[in-house]
Amino acid sequence: MGLGVVAQVLADKLSVPSVLFLVLAGVAVGPEGLGIIDPAAFGDSLPAIVGLSVAIIVFEGAFHLHVDRLREAPSGTIRLVTLGAAMSLIGTALAVRYALETTWGLAFLVGALLVATGPTVITPVMNVVAVRERVATTLETEGVVNDVTAAILAIVTFEYVVLEDHSFATLVSEFALRFGIGLGVGVTVAGVVWYVLRHVDLSAESAPQNARLVVLIAALVSYALAELIAVQFGASEAGIAAVATAGFVLGNAEIPYREEIERFKGDVTLLVLAFVFITLAALLSVRDLLALGVGGLVVVVVVAGVVRPVLVLLCTVGERFTFRERLFIGAIGPRGIIPASVATLFALDLRATNPEAASTLVGTVFLVILATVVFQGGFARHIAQALNVIPMRILVIGGGRVGRALAERLEDRGEEVVVVDNNSQAVQEAREAGFTVKHGDGTDVDVLEAAGAGNAKVIAPATGDDDVNLFIAQLAKSQFDVETVIARVNQPDNVDAFEDLDIEAVPTGMSVAWSMDNFIERPGIAHWMTEMDRIGDVQEIELTAGEAVGKTVAELGDELSDECYVALISRGGESRIPHADDVLEAGDHVTLIGRKEAVRDAISYCQSR
């Protein structure tokens, strides 16, 4: 656990997933390294300890998988966890079968295990790589679902193709049985816990602490109860499905003390994650890895460099992802705790009857885990930067009427917007409206950083308190060096205080007066602009695309849609109406006006992709 905390601190400092340091620490202190930690010391209890730890980890991942995020996830996510999982299984099995010359049974067993991409490795990656919400949601949803799929699929595959106990028809029924038991137990336990949290007096003084403990025990009980019931049917490995279901149901239910529960679960998960990863990494045998030879490296390359990118590209055809985002999703598929723990359990069963198969199984699975965690997890931020999929965000601080109206207009233009608010009701309303929301105090540097202030192009404090807005604006300038800070000012007398700090100030009362004056003095333009919000758009962009630079305004117009026009050119701080023979230069700020679709096409043409 001490090594786990050190790994977390290093990960935060270096902005890389902590899993990378956990695996390396496990190898360093295990029997193959310094020999400080020997997993054999746990004896027969290790599988039980690992099982309960995995239950907590999977529960934590499912607890944060909210329905509103699933609604935002593209339909391609469903294809990833169905068609994509099948492609991963078959592709990996083919690679193992021919590269390592194993039996088909062992090949499909390895393929079943490596279906999992798991929240234990995906969530740390997403915590440090601020990709678009739909990309993060897709990867995290795939991880949670695939953990359950891989655990159940692997155990039935093990019984079917290795122990040769069942027919193919029984394979399907065994999978359905385990999944059904897990689903039933998970929903039941979640229902009981929800009732306890909502209707049972947990003692007002220590209610938050009791609520945290109740939820922790719910994760362990759902896992153990599902395993117990499954054993009665001659099965096992139903616990993962149970904790995933219980976590998902509770995470989307109205329960008290949610923030305290989430923080507590996060701390507990960090500790058990450290224990499990370091302990299992200590099981790595250099002999098992070297015995794989070149074939093992071929398997890693095929699984991570061929199968994963191909299945992602096929499953995300026609989605809202950009091509670069699809490449990023295809490049991020680190394997985690489920393959490691389940492979260890299988190896213990196989060592007595087939030690060669056991060594191949453990060596292949851990080699893929190690390689994908180090390269895909450790270099995730660099991959994202190389593919340019980390968007510049706009942070709107304040989820009230003004903040939500601003966020709606910005999102309608295709901006990546995050709303920050510390009011639970405002957060809930904003989420129900479909916005990406960070629950927290906007005057807290850590909250702003977690919301993406370090990569924000605009921060807009829009609360009803001028002191709060001014303080947030100062933080944006001094702590995060945000170029554009635009603040709502509720009292006209406070405008000078904002402008003295080089903050764009928008007085609430004056903005209403300006709008009313436009309808009085310029009704035609005012009505046109109102209509433009529904069917059209006006955007100012910086000209960066090589194909647009050097063209005249007339030549650029020929490349754009007939429903989009260049309305203004700004250069060197001066703006002027464009003429047909004006030559456009790199860095010019061009204002485009027209129908929404046409304007967005024009933006894509005028800016480097």
Coordinates of C-alpha atoms in Angstrom, one line a residue:
M1 CA 0.0 0.0 0.0
G2 CA 2.9 2.3 0.7
L3 CA 4.3 1.6 -2.8
G4 CA 0.8 2.3 -4.1
V5 CA 0.6 5.7 -2.5
V6 CA 4.1 6.5 -3.9
A7 CA 3.0 5.3 -7.3
Q8 CA -0.1 7.6 -7.1
V9 CA 2.0 10.7 -6.2
L10 CA 4.5 10.0 -9.0
A11 CA 1.6 9.5 -11.4
D12 CA 0.0 12.8 -10.4
K13 CA 3.3 14.7 -10.7
L14 CA 4.2 13.2 -14.1
S15 CA 0.6 13.1 -15.4
V16 CA 0.7 9.4 -16.4
P17 CA -1.5 6.5 -15.2
S18 CA -0.5 5.1 -11.8
V19 CA -1.0 1.6 -13.1
L20 CA 2.4 1.9 -14.9
F21 CA 4.3 2.5 -11.7
L22 CA 2.3 -0.2 -9.8
V23 CA 3.3 -2.9 -12.4
L24 CA 6.9 -1.8 -12.4
A25 CA 6.9 -1.7 -8.5
G26 CA 5.5 -5.2 -8.4
V27 CA 8.2 -6.6 -10.7
A28 CA 10.9 -4.7 -8.8
V29 CA 9.9 -6.0 -5.3
G30 CA 8.7 -9.5 -6.3
P31 CA 10.7 -12.7 -6.3
E32 CA 12.2 -11.9 -9.7
G33 CA 13.5 -8.6 -8.4
L34 CA 14.5 -7.7 -4.9
G35 CA 12.5 -10.5 -3.4
I36 CA 10.8 -8.3 -0.7
I37 CA 7.3 -9.5 -1.6
D38 CA 6.4 -13.1 -2.3
P39 CA 2.8 -13.7 -3.3
A40 CA 3.2 -17.4 -2.1
A41 CA 3.1 -16.1 1.4
F42 CA -0.6 -15.6 1.1
G43 CA -1.1 -19.3 0.3
D44 CA -4.6 -20.5 -0.7
S45 CA -6.1 -17.2 0.5
L46 CA -4.7 -15.1 -2.4
P47 CA -7.5 -15.9 -4.8
A48 CA -10.1 -14.8 -2.2
I49 CA -8.2 -11.6 -1.4
V50 CA -7.8 -10.8 -5.1
G51 CA -11.5 -11.6 -5.8
L52 CA -12.8 -9.2 -3.1
S53 CA -10.3 -6.5 -4.2
V54 CA -11.4 -6.8 -7.8
A55 CA -15.0 -6.6 -6.6
I56 CA -14.3 -3.2 -5.0
I57 CA -12.4 -1.9 -8.1
V58 CA -15.2 -3.0 -10.5
F59 CA -17.9 -1.6 -8.2
E60 CA -16.1 1.8 -8.1
G61 CA -15.9 1.9 -11.9
A62 CA -19.5 1.0 -12.4
F63 CA -20.6 3.5 -9.6
H64 CA -19.3 6.3 -11.7
L65 CA -20.9 5.1 -14.9
H66 CA -23.9 7.4 -15.0
V67 CA -26.9 7.0 -17.3
D68 CA -26.6 10.5 -18.5
R69 CA -23.1 9.7 -19.7
L70 CA -24.3 6.6 -21.4
R71 CA -26.9 8.7 -23.3
E72 CA -24.1 10.9 -24.5
A73 CA -22.0 7.8 -25.6
P74 CA -22.3 7.1 -29.3
S75 CA -24.1 4.0 -30.5
G76 CA -20.7 2.7 -31.5
T77 CA -20.1 1.9 -27.9
I78 CA -22.6 -0.9 -28.1
R79 CA -20.8 -2.3 -31.1
L80 CA -17.5 -2.1 -29.3
V81 CA -18.8 -4.3 -26.4
T82 CA -20.5 -6.8 -28.7
L83 CA -19.0 -7.0 -32.2
G84 CA -15.7 -5.6 -31.0
A85 CA -15.4 -8.1 -28.1
A86 CA -16.1 -11.0 -30.5
M87 CA -13.4 -9.6 -32.9
S88 CA -11.0 -9.2 -30.1
L89 CA -11.6 -12.8 -29.0
I90 CA -11.1 -14.3 -32.4
G91 CA -8.2 -12.1 -33.5
T92 CA -6.3 -12.7 -30.3
A93 CA -7.0 -16.4 -30.5
L94 CA -5.7 -16.6 -34.1
A95 CA -2.5 -14.7 -33.1
V96 CA -1.8 -17.0 -30.1
R97 CA -2.6 -20.2 -32.1
Y98 CA -0.2 -19.5 -34.9
A99 CA 2.5 -17.3 -33.3
L100 CA 2.9 -19.6 -30.2
E101 CA 1.7 -22.8 -31.8
T102 CA -0.6 -23.6 -29.0
T103 CA -3.8 -25.7 -29.1
W104 CA -7.0 -24.0 -30.2
G105 CA -8.4 -24.4 -26.6
L106 CA -5.6 -22.5 -25.0
A107 CA -5.6 -19.8 -27.8
F108 CA -9.3 -19.1 -27.2
L109 CA -8.8 -19.0 -23.4
V110 CA -6.1 -16.3 -23.8
G111 CA -8.4 -14.5 -26.3
A112 CA -11.3 -14.6 -23.8
L113 CA -9.1 -13.2 -21.0
L114 CA -7.7 -10.4 -23.2
V115 CA -11.2 -9.1 -24.2
A116 CA -11.1 -7.0 -21.0
T117 CA -9.8 -3.4 -21.1
G118 CA -11.1 -2.7 -17.6
P119 CA -11.8 0.4 -15.5
T120 CA -8.7 -0.3 -13.5
V121 CA -6.5 0.9 -16.3
I122 CA -8.8 3.0 -18.4
T123 CA -10.0 5.3 -15.6
P124 CA -6.5 6.4 -14.5
V125 CA -5.7 7.1 -18.2
M126 CA -8.9 9.2 -18.6
N127 CA -8.0 11.1 -15.4
V128 CA -4.9 12.5 -16.9
V129 CA -5.8 12.7 -20.6
A130 CA -8.6 15.3 -21.1
V131 CA -10.1 14.0 -24.3
R132 CA -13.6 14.9 -25.4
E133 CA -16.3 13.6 -23.1
R134 CA -17.8 11.2 -25.7
V135 CA -14.3 9.6 -26.2
A136 CA -13.8 9.2 -22.5
T137 CA -17.3 7.8 -22.0
T138 CA -16.9 5.3 -24.8
L139 CA -13.6 4.0 -23.4
E140 CA -14.8 3.8 -19.8
T141 CA -18.1 2.1 -20.7
E142 CA -16.3 -0.4 -22.8
G143 CA -13.9 -1.1 -19.9
V144 CA -16.7 -1.7 -17.3
V145 CA -18.7 -3.9 -19.6
N146 CA -15.7 -5.9 -20.9
D147 CA -14.5 -6.6 -17.4
V148 CA -17.8 -8.5 -16.8
T149 CA -17.8 -10.1 -20.3
A150 CA -14.2 -11.3 -20.0
A151 CA -14.5 -12.7 -16.5
I152 CA -17.5 -14.8 -17.4
L153 CA -16.4 -15.7 -20.9
A154 CA -13.0 -16.8 -19.7
I155 CA -14.3 -19.1 -17.0
V156 CA -16.8 -20.9 -19.3
T157 CA -14.2 -21.1 -22.0
F158 CA -11.8 -22.6 -19.5
E159 CA -14.3 -25.3 -18.6
Y160 CA -15.2 -25.9 -22.2
V161 CA -12.0 -26.0 -24.1
V162 CA -9.4 -26.8 -21.4
L163 CA -11.2 -29.1 -19.0
E164 CA -13.4 -30.3 -21.8
D165 CA -16.4 -30.6 -19.5
H166 CA -19.2 -29.2 -21.7
S167 CA -20.7 -29.0 -25.1
F168 CA -21.0 -25.8 -27.0
A169 CA -24.7 -25.5 -26.1
T170 CA -23.8 -25.7 -22.5
L171 CA -21.1 -23.0 -23.0
V172 CA -23.9 -20.5 -24.0
S173 CA -26.1 -21.6 -21.1
E174 CA -23.3 -21.4 -18.6
F175 CA -22.5 -17.8 -19.7
A176 CA -26.2 -16.9 -19.4
L177 CA -26.5 -18.5 -16.0
R178 CA -23.6 -16.6 -14.5
F179 CA -24.7 -13.3 -16.1
G180 CA -28.2 -13.8 -14.9
I181 CA -27.2 -14.6 -11.3
G182 CA -24.9 -11.6 -11.2
L183 CA -27.6 -9.3 -12.6
G184 CA -30.2 -10.6 -10.1
V185 CA -28.0 -10.4 -7.1
G186 CA -26.6 -6.9 -8.1
V187 CA -30.1 -5.4 -8.5
T188 CA -31.3 -7.0 -5.2
V189 CA -28.3 -5.8 -3.1
A190 CA -28.5 -2.3 -4.7
G191 CA -32.2 -2.1 -3.9
V192 CA -31.7 -3.1 -0.2
V193 CA -28.8 -0.6 0.1
W194 CA -30.9 2.2 -1.5
Y195 CA -33.7 1.5 1.0
V196 CA -31.3 1.6 4.0
L197 CA -29.7 4.8 2.9
R198 CA -32.9 6.6 2.2
H199 CA -35.3 5.3 4.9
V200 CA -33.2 3.9 7.8
D201 CA -31.9 6.3 10.4
L202 CA -28.1 5.8 10.3
S203 CA -27.5 8.2 13.2
A204 CA -27.3 11.8 12.3
E205 CA -23.9 12.4 13.9
S206 CA -22.1 9.7 12.0
A207 CA -24.5 9.1 9.1
P208 CA -22.0 9.9 6.3
Q209 CA -19.5 7.4 7.8
N210 CA -22.1 4.8 8.2
A211 CA -23.3 5.4 4.6
R212 CA -19.8 4.9 3.3
L213 CA -19.4 1.6 5.2
V214 CA -22.8 0.4 4.0
V215 CA -21.8 0.9 0.4
L216 CA -18.4 -0.7 0.8
I217 CA -20.0 -3.8 2.4
A218 CA -22.6 -3.8 -0.5
A219 CA -19.8 -4.3 -3.0
L220 CA -18.3 -7.2 -1.0
V221 CA -21.7 -8.8 -0.2
S222 CA -22.9 -8.7 -3.8
Y223 CA -19.7 -10.4 -5.0
A224 CA -19.8 -13.1 -2.3
L225 CA -23.5 -13.7 -2.5
A226 CA -23.4 -14.2 -6.3
E227 CA -20.4 -16.5 -6.0
L228 CA -22.2 -18.5 -3.3
I229 CA -25.4 -18.9 -5.4
A230 CA -23.4 -19.7 -8.5
V231 CA -21.6 -22.5 -6.6
Q232 CA -25.0 -24.1 -5.8
F233 CA -25.5 -24.4 -9.6
G234 CA -22.0 -25.9 -10.1
A235 CA -20.7 -22.6 -11.5
S236 CA -18.4 -19.7 -10.4
E237 CA -17.3 -16.2 -11.4
A238 CA -20.8 -14.6 -11.2
G239 CA -19.5 -12.1 -8.7
I240 CA -18.0 -9.6 -11.2
A241 CA -21.4 -9.3 -12.9
A242 CA -23.0 -8.7 -9.6
V243 CA -20.7 -5.9 -8.4
A244 CA -20.9 -4.2 -11.8
T245 CA -24.7 -4.3 -11.7
A246 CA -24.9 -3.2 -8.0
G247 CA -22.4 -0.3 -8.6
F248 CA -24.2 0.9 -11.7
V249 CA -27.7 0.8 -10.1
L250 CA -26.5 2.6 -6.9
G251 CA -24.5 5.1 -8.9
N252 CA -27.6 6.2 -10.8
A253 CA -30.0 6.1 -7.8
E254 CA -30.8 9.1 -5.6
I255 CA -28.8 8.4 -2.4
P256 CA -27.7 10.7 0.4
Y257 CA -24.0 11.5 1.1
R258 CA -23.0 10.7 -2.5
E259 CA -19.9 13.0 -2.4
E260 CA -18.6 11.4 0.8
I261 CA -19.2 7.9 -0.6
E262 CA -17.4 8.7 -3.9
R263 CA -14.4 10.1 -2.1
F264 CA -14.2 7.2 0.3
K265 CA -14.6 4.6 -2.4
G266 CA -11.9 6.3 -4.4
D267 CA -9.5 6.1 -1.5
V268 CA -10.3 2.4 -0.8
T269 CA -10.0 1.6 -4.5
L270 CA -6.5 3.2 -4.6
L271 CA -5.3 0.9 -1.8
V272 CA -6.8 -2.3 -3.1
L273 CA -5.6 -1.5 -6.6
A274 CA -2.1 -1.0 -5.3
F275 CA -2.2 -4.3 -3.4
V276 CA -3.6 -6.3 -6.4
F277 CA -1.5 -4.9 -9.1
I278 CA 1.8 -5.1 -7.1
T279 CA 1.0 -8.6 -5.8
L280 CA 0.1 -10.0 -9.2
A281 CA 3.0 -8.2 -11.0
A282 CA 5.2 -10.0 -8.4
L283 CA 4.0 -13.3 -9.9
L284 CA 5.7 -12.4 -13.2
S285 CA 8.3 -15.0 -14.1
V286 CA 11.1 -13.9 -16.4
R287 CA 11.4 -17.5 -17.5
D288 CA 7.8 -17.6 -18.6
L289 CA 8.2 -14.4 -20.6
L290 CA 11.5 -15.5 -22.2
A291 CA 10.0 -18.9 -23.1
L292 CA 7.5 -17.2 -25.4
G293 CA 10.4 -15.9 -27.5
V294 CA 9.6 -13.9 -30.7
G295 CA 6.2 -15.4 -30.8
G296 CA 5.2 -13.6 -27.7
L297 CA 6.3 -10.3 -29.2
V298 CA 4.3 -11.1 -32.3
V299 CA 1.2 -11.7 -30.2
V300 CA 1.6 -8.3 -28.4
V301 CA 2.0 -6.5 -31.7
V302 CA -1.0 -8.2 -33.3
V303 CA -3.2 -7.7 -30.3
A304 CA -2.3 -4.1 -29.6
G305 CA -1.3 -2.9 -33.1
V306 CA -3.6 -4.7 -35.4
V307 CA -6.7 -6.3 -33.8
R308 CA -7.5 -3.3 -31.5
P309 CA -7.2 -0.5 -34.1
V310 CA -9.1 -2.5 -36.7
L311 CA -12.0 -3.5 -34.5
V312 CA -12.4 0.1 -33.2
L313 CA -12.3 1.6 -36.8
L314 CA -15.0 -0.9 -37.9
C315 CA -17.2 -0.4 -34.8
T316 CA -17.1 3.4 -34.9
V317 CA -18.0 3.9 -38.6
G318 CA -20.6 6.6 -39.0
E319 CA -20.2 8.0 -35.5
R320 CA -19.6 11.5 -34.3
F321 CA -15.9 10.7 -33.6
T322 CA -13.3 12.4 -35.8
F323 CA -10.9 10.1 -37.6
R324 CA -8.2 11.1 -35.1
E325 CA -10.4 10.3 -32.2
R326 CA -11.1 6.9 -33.7
L327 CA -7.4 6.3 -34.0
F328 CA -6.9 7.3 -30.4
I329 CA -9.5 4.9 -29.1
G330 CA -7.9 2.2 -31.2
A331 CA -4.5 3.0 -29.7
I332 CA -5.8 2.9 -26.1
G333 CA -6.6 -0.7 -25.0
P334 CA -4.5 -1.5 -22.0
R335 CA -5.4 -4.8 -20.3
G336 CA -5.7 -4.8 -16.5
I337 CA -6.7 -6.6 -13.4
I338 CA -9.3 -9.1 -14.7
P339 CA -7.0 -10.9 -17.1
A340 CA -4.2 -10.9 -14.5
S341 CA -6.2 -12.3 -11.6
V342 CA -8.3 -14.8 -13.6
A343 CA -5.2 -16.0 -15.5
T344 CA -3.4 -16.6 -12.2
L345 CA -6.3 -18.7 -10.9
F346 CA -6.4 -20.8 -14.1
A347 CA -2.6 -21.3 -13.9
L348 CA -2.9 -22.7 -10.4
D349 CA -5.4 -25.2 -11.7
L350 CA -3.3 -26.1 -14.7
R351 CA 0.1 -26.5 -13.1
A352 CA -0.6 -30.0 -11.8
T353 CA -1.9 -31.4 -15.1
N354 CA -0.4 -29.2 -17.8
P355 CA 2.5 -27.0 -16.5
E356 CA 3.5 -26.0 -20.1
A357 CA 0.1 -24.7 -20.8
A358 CA 0.0 -22.9 -17.5
S359 CA 3.3 -21.1 -18.2
T360 CA 2.2 -20.1 -21.7
L361 CA -1.1 -18.8 -20.3
V362 CA 0.4 -16.7 -17.6
G363 CA 3.4 -15.5 -19.7
T364 CA 1.2 -14.4 -22.7
V365 CA -1.4 -12.7 -20.6
F366 CA 1.1 -10.8 -18.4
L367 CA 3.3 -9.9 -21.4
V368 CA 0.3 -8.3 -23.1
I369 CA -0.7 -6.5 -19.9
L370 CA 2.8 -5.2 -19.3
A371 CA 3.3 -4.0 -22.8
T372 CA -0.1 -2.4 -23.2
V373 CA 0.0 -0.7 -19.7
V374 CA 3.5 0.6 -20.3
F375 CA 3.1 1.8 -23.9
Q376 CA -0.7 2.5 -24.2
G377 CA -1.3 3.6 -20.7
G378 CA 2.0 5.3 -20.0
F379 CA 2.2 7.2 -23.3
A380 CA -1.6 7.9 -23.5
R381 CA -1.1 11.6 -23.1
H382 CA 1.6 11.7 -25.7
I383 CA -0.5 9.7 -28.1
A384 CA -3.4 12.1 -27.5
Q385 CA -1.2 15.1 -28.1
A386 CA 0.3 13.6 -31.3
L387 CA -3.2 12.9 -32.7
N388 CA -4.4 16.3 -31.5
V389 CA -7.5 14.9 -29.7
I390 CA -7.2 16.9 -26.5
P391 CA -9.6 19.8 -27.1
M392 CA -9.3 23.3 -25.8
R393 CA -12.2 23.6 -23.4
I394 CA -14.5 26.4 -22.3
L395 CA -15.3 26.5 -18.6
V396 CA -18.5 28.1 -17.5
I397 CA -18.5 28.6 -13.8
G398 CA -22.0 28.7 -12.5
G399 CA -24.8 26.4 -13.6
G400 CA -27.6 28.8 -13.1
R401 CA -29.9 30.4 -15.7
V402 CA -27.2 32.6 -17.3
G403 CA -24.5 29.9 -17.1
R404 CA -26.7 27.2 -18.7
A405 CA -27.9 29.6 -21.4
L406 CA -24.3 30.4 -22.3
A407 CA -23.3 26.8 -22.2
E408 CA -26.2 25.9 -24.5
R409 CA -25.2 28.5 -27.1
L410 CA -21.5 27.4 -27.0
E411 CA -22.3 23.7 -27.3
D412 CA -24.6 24.4 -30.1
R413 CA -21.6 25.8 -32.0
G414 CA -19.6 22.6 -31.4
E415 CA -17.5 23.9 -28.5
E416 CA -16.3 21.6 -25.7
V417 CA -18.0 23.1 -22.7
V418 CA -17.7 22.1 -19.0
V419 CA -20.0 23.7 -16.4
V420 CA -18.7 24.0 -12.8
D421 CA -21.1 24.5 -9.9
N422 CA -21.2 23.5 -6.2
N423 CA -25.0 23.5 -5.9
S424 CA -26.3 19.9 -6.1
Q425 CA -29.6 20.9 -7.6
A426 CA -28.0 23.1 -10.3
V427 CA -25.6 20.3 -11.1
Q428 CA -28.5 17.8 -11.5
E429 CA -30.5 20.2 -13.7
A430 CA -27.5 20.9 -15.9
R431 CA -26.8 17.1 -16.3
E432 CA -30.4 16.4 -17.1
A433 CA -30.1 19.1 -19.8
G434 CA -27.2 17.2 -21.3
F435 CA -24.2 19.3 -20.2
T436 CA -20.9 18.0 -19.0
V437 CA -20.8 19.1 -15.4
K438 CA -18.1 19.2 -12.7
H439 CA -19.5 19.3 -9.1
G440 CA -17.3 21.5 -7.0
D441 CA -16.4 25.0 -5.8
G442 CA -15.2 27.1 -8.8
T443 CA -12.9 29.1 -6.4
D444 CA -11.0 26.0 -5.6
V445 CA -7.9 25.6 -7.8
D446 CA -8.1 21.8 -7.7
V447 CA -11.7 21.8 -8.9
L448 CA -10.8 24.1 -11.8
E449 CA -7.8 21.9 -12.7
A450 CA -10.0 18.8 -12.6
A451 CA -12.5 20.5 -14.9
G452 CA -9.8 21.1 -17.4
A453 CA -8.7 24.7 -16.7
G454 CA -5.1 23.8 -17.6
N455 CA -6.2 23.3 -21.2
A456 CA -9.0 25.9 -21.4
K457 CA -9.1 28.6 -24.1
V458 CA -11.8 30.5 -22.3
I459 CA -13.0 30.6 -18.7
A460 CA -16.3 32.4 -18.1
P461 CA -17.3 33.0 -14.4
A462 CA -21.1 33.5 -14.6
T463 CA -22.3 33.3 -11.0
G464 CA -24.6 35.8 -9.3
D465 CA -21.8 37.0 -7.0
D466 CA -19.3 39.5 -8.4
D467 CA -16.7 38.8 -5.7
V468 CA -16.7 35.1 -6.7
N469 CA -16.5 35.9 -10.4
L470 CA -13.6 38.3 -9.8
F471 CA -11.7 35.7 -7.7
I472 CA -12.2 33.0 -10.3
A473 CA -11.1 35.3 -13.1
Q474 CA -8.0 36.1 -11.1
L475 CA -7.2 32.4 -10.7
A476 CA -7.8 31.8 -14.4
K477 CA -5.2 34.5 -15.2
S478 CA -2.6 33.8 -12.5
Q479 CA -2.8 30.1 -12.0
F480 CA -3.8 28.7 -15.4
D481 CA -2.6 31.5 -17.8
V482 CA -5.9 31.5 -19.7
E483 CA -5.8 33.9 -22.5
T484 CA -9.5 34.8 -22.6
V485 CA -11.5 35.4 -19.4
I486 CA -15.0 36.8 -19.7
A487 CA -16.9 37.4 -16.5
R488 CA -20.5 38.2 -15.7
V489 CA -20.8 41.5 -13.6
N490 CA -24.0 41.9 -11.7
Q491 CA -23.4 45.4 -10.3
P492 CA -22.4 48.0 -12.9
D493 CA -20.1 49.8 -10.3
N494 CA -17.9 46.7 -10.3
V495 CA -17.0 46.8 -14.0
D496 CA -13.9 48.9 -13.4
A497 CA -12.5 46.3 -11.0
F498 CA -12.7 43.6 -13.7
E499 CA -11.3 45.7 -16.5
D500 CA -8.4 46.9 -14.4
L501 CA -7.3 43.2 -14.3
D502 CA -7.6 42.8 -18.1
I503 CA -10.8 40.8 -17.7
E504 CA -13.6 41.1 -20.3
A505 CA -16.6 42.3 -18.2
V506 CA -20.2 41.8 -19.3
P507 CA -22.6 43.8 -17.1
T508 CA -25.9 41.8 -16.7
G509 CA -28.1 44.9 -16.6
M510 CA -26.4 46.6 -19.5
S511 CA -26.5 43.5 -21.7
V512 CA -30.3 43.4 -21.3
A513 CA -30.5 47.1 -22.1
W514 CA -28.3 46.6 -25.2
S515 CA -30.6 43.8 -26.5
M516 CA -33.7 45.9 -25.9
D517 CA -32.2 48.9 -27.6
N518 CA -31.3 46.7 -30.6
F519 CA -35.0 45.7 -31.0
I520 CA -36.0 49.4 -30.7
E521 CA -33.5 51.0 -32.9
R522 CA -32.5 48.1 -35.2
P523 CA -35.4 45.7 -35.2
G524 CA -34.5 44.2 -38.6
I525 CA -31.0 43.2 -37.4
A526 CA -32.2 42.1 -33.9
H527 CA -34.9 39.8 -35.4
W528 CA -32.4 38.5 -37.9
M529 CA -29.8 37.7 -35.2
T530 CA -32.5 35.9 -33.2
E531 CA -33.4 33.8 -36.2
M532 CA -29.7 33.2 -36.9
D533 CA -29.4 31.5 -33.5
R534 CA -31.8 28.8 -34.7
I535 CA -30.7 28.2 -38.2
G536 CA -27.4 30.0 -38.7
D537 CA -24.2 30.9 -37.1
V538 CA -21.5 33.6 -36.9
Q539 CA -18.0 32.5 -36.0
E540 CA -14.6 34.2 -35.8
I541 CA -11.7 31.9 -36.4
E542 CA -8.0 32.1 -36.9
L543 CA -6.9 31.1 -40.5
T544 CA -4.4 28.2 -40.1
A545 CA -5.0 25.7 -42.9
G546 CA -2.4 25.8 -45.7
E547 CA -4.9 25.3 -48.5
A548 CA -6.7 28.5 -47.4
V549 CA -3.7 30.7 -46.8
G550 CA -2.7 32.8 -49.8
K551 CA -6.1 32.7 -51.5
T552 CA -8.1 35.8 -52.2
V553 CA -11.4 36.3 -50.6
A554 CA -13.1 35.5 -53.9
E555 CA -11.1 32.3 -54.3
L556 CA -11.9 31.2 -50.8
G557 CA -15.6 32.0 -51.5
D558 CA -15.5 29.6 -54.4
E559 CA -14.3 26.8 -52.1
L560 CA -17.0 27.5 -49.5
S561 CA -20.7 26.7 -49.6
D562 CA -23.1 29.3 -51.2
E563 CA -24.7 29.6 -47.8
C564 CA -21.5 30.8 -46.0
Y565 CA -19.7 34.2 -46.5
V566 CA -16.7 35.9 -45.2
A567 CA -18.1 38.9 -43.3
L568 CA -15.0 40.4 -41.7
I569 CA -11.2 40.2 -41.7
S570 CA -9.1 41.1 -38.7
R571 CA -5.4 41.6 -39.0
G572 CA -3.0 43.3 -36.6
G573 CA -5.8 44.4 -34.3
E574 CA -7.7 46.1 -37.1
S575 CA -10.9 44.8 -38.6
R576 CA -12.3 45.7 -42.0
I577 CA -14.9 44.6 -44.5
P578 CA -13.4 42.1 -47.0
H579 CA -12.9 42.9 -50.7
A580 CA -12.8 40.2 -53.4
D581 CA -9.1 40.7 -54.2
D582 CA -7.9 40.8 -50.5
V583 CA -5.3 38.1 -50.0
L584 CA -5.7 36.0 -46.8
E585 CA -2.6 35.5 -44.6
A586 CA -1.8 32.9 -41.9
G587 CA -3.1 34.2 -38.6
D588 CA -5.8 36.4 -40.0
H589 CA -9.0 36.3 -38.0
V590 CA -11.9 35.6 -40.3
T591 CA -15.6 36.1 -39.4
L592 CA -17.8 33.6 -41.1
I593 CA -21.6 34.0 -41.4
G594 CA -24.2 31.7 -42.8
R595 CA -26.2 28.5 -42.1
K596 CA -24.8 26.4 -39.3
E597 CA -23.7 23.4 -41.4
A598 CA -22.1 25.6 -44.0
V599 CA -20.2 27.6 -41.3
R600 CA -18.9 24.4 -39.7
D601 CA -17.7 23.1 -43.0
A602 CA -16.0 26.4 -43.7
I603 CA -14.3 26.2 -40.3
S604 CA -13.0 22.8 -41.1
Y605 CA -11.6 24.0 -44.4
C606 CA -10.0 27.2 -42.9
Q607 CA -8.3 25.6 -39.9
S608 CA -5.7 22.9 -39.7
R609 CA -7.0 19.5 -38.7

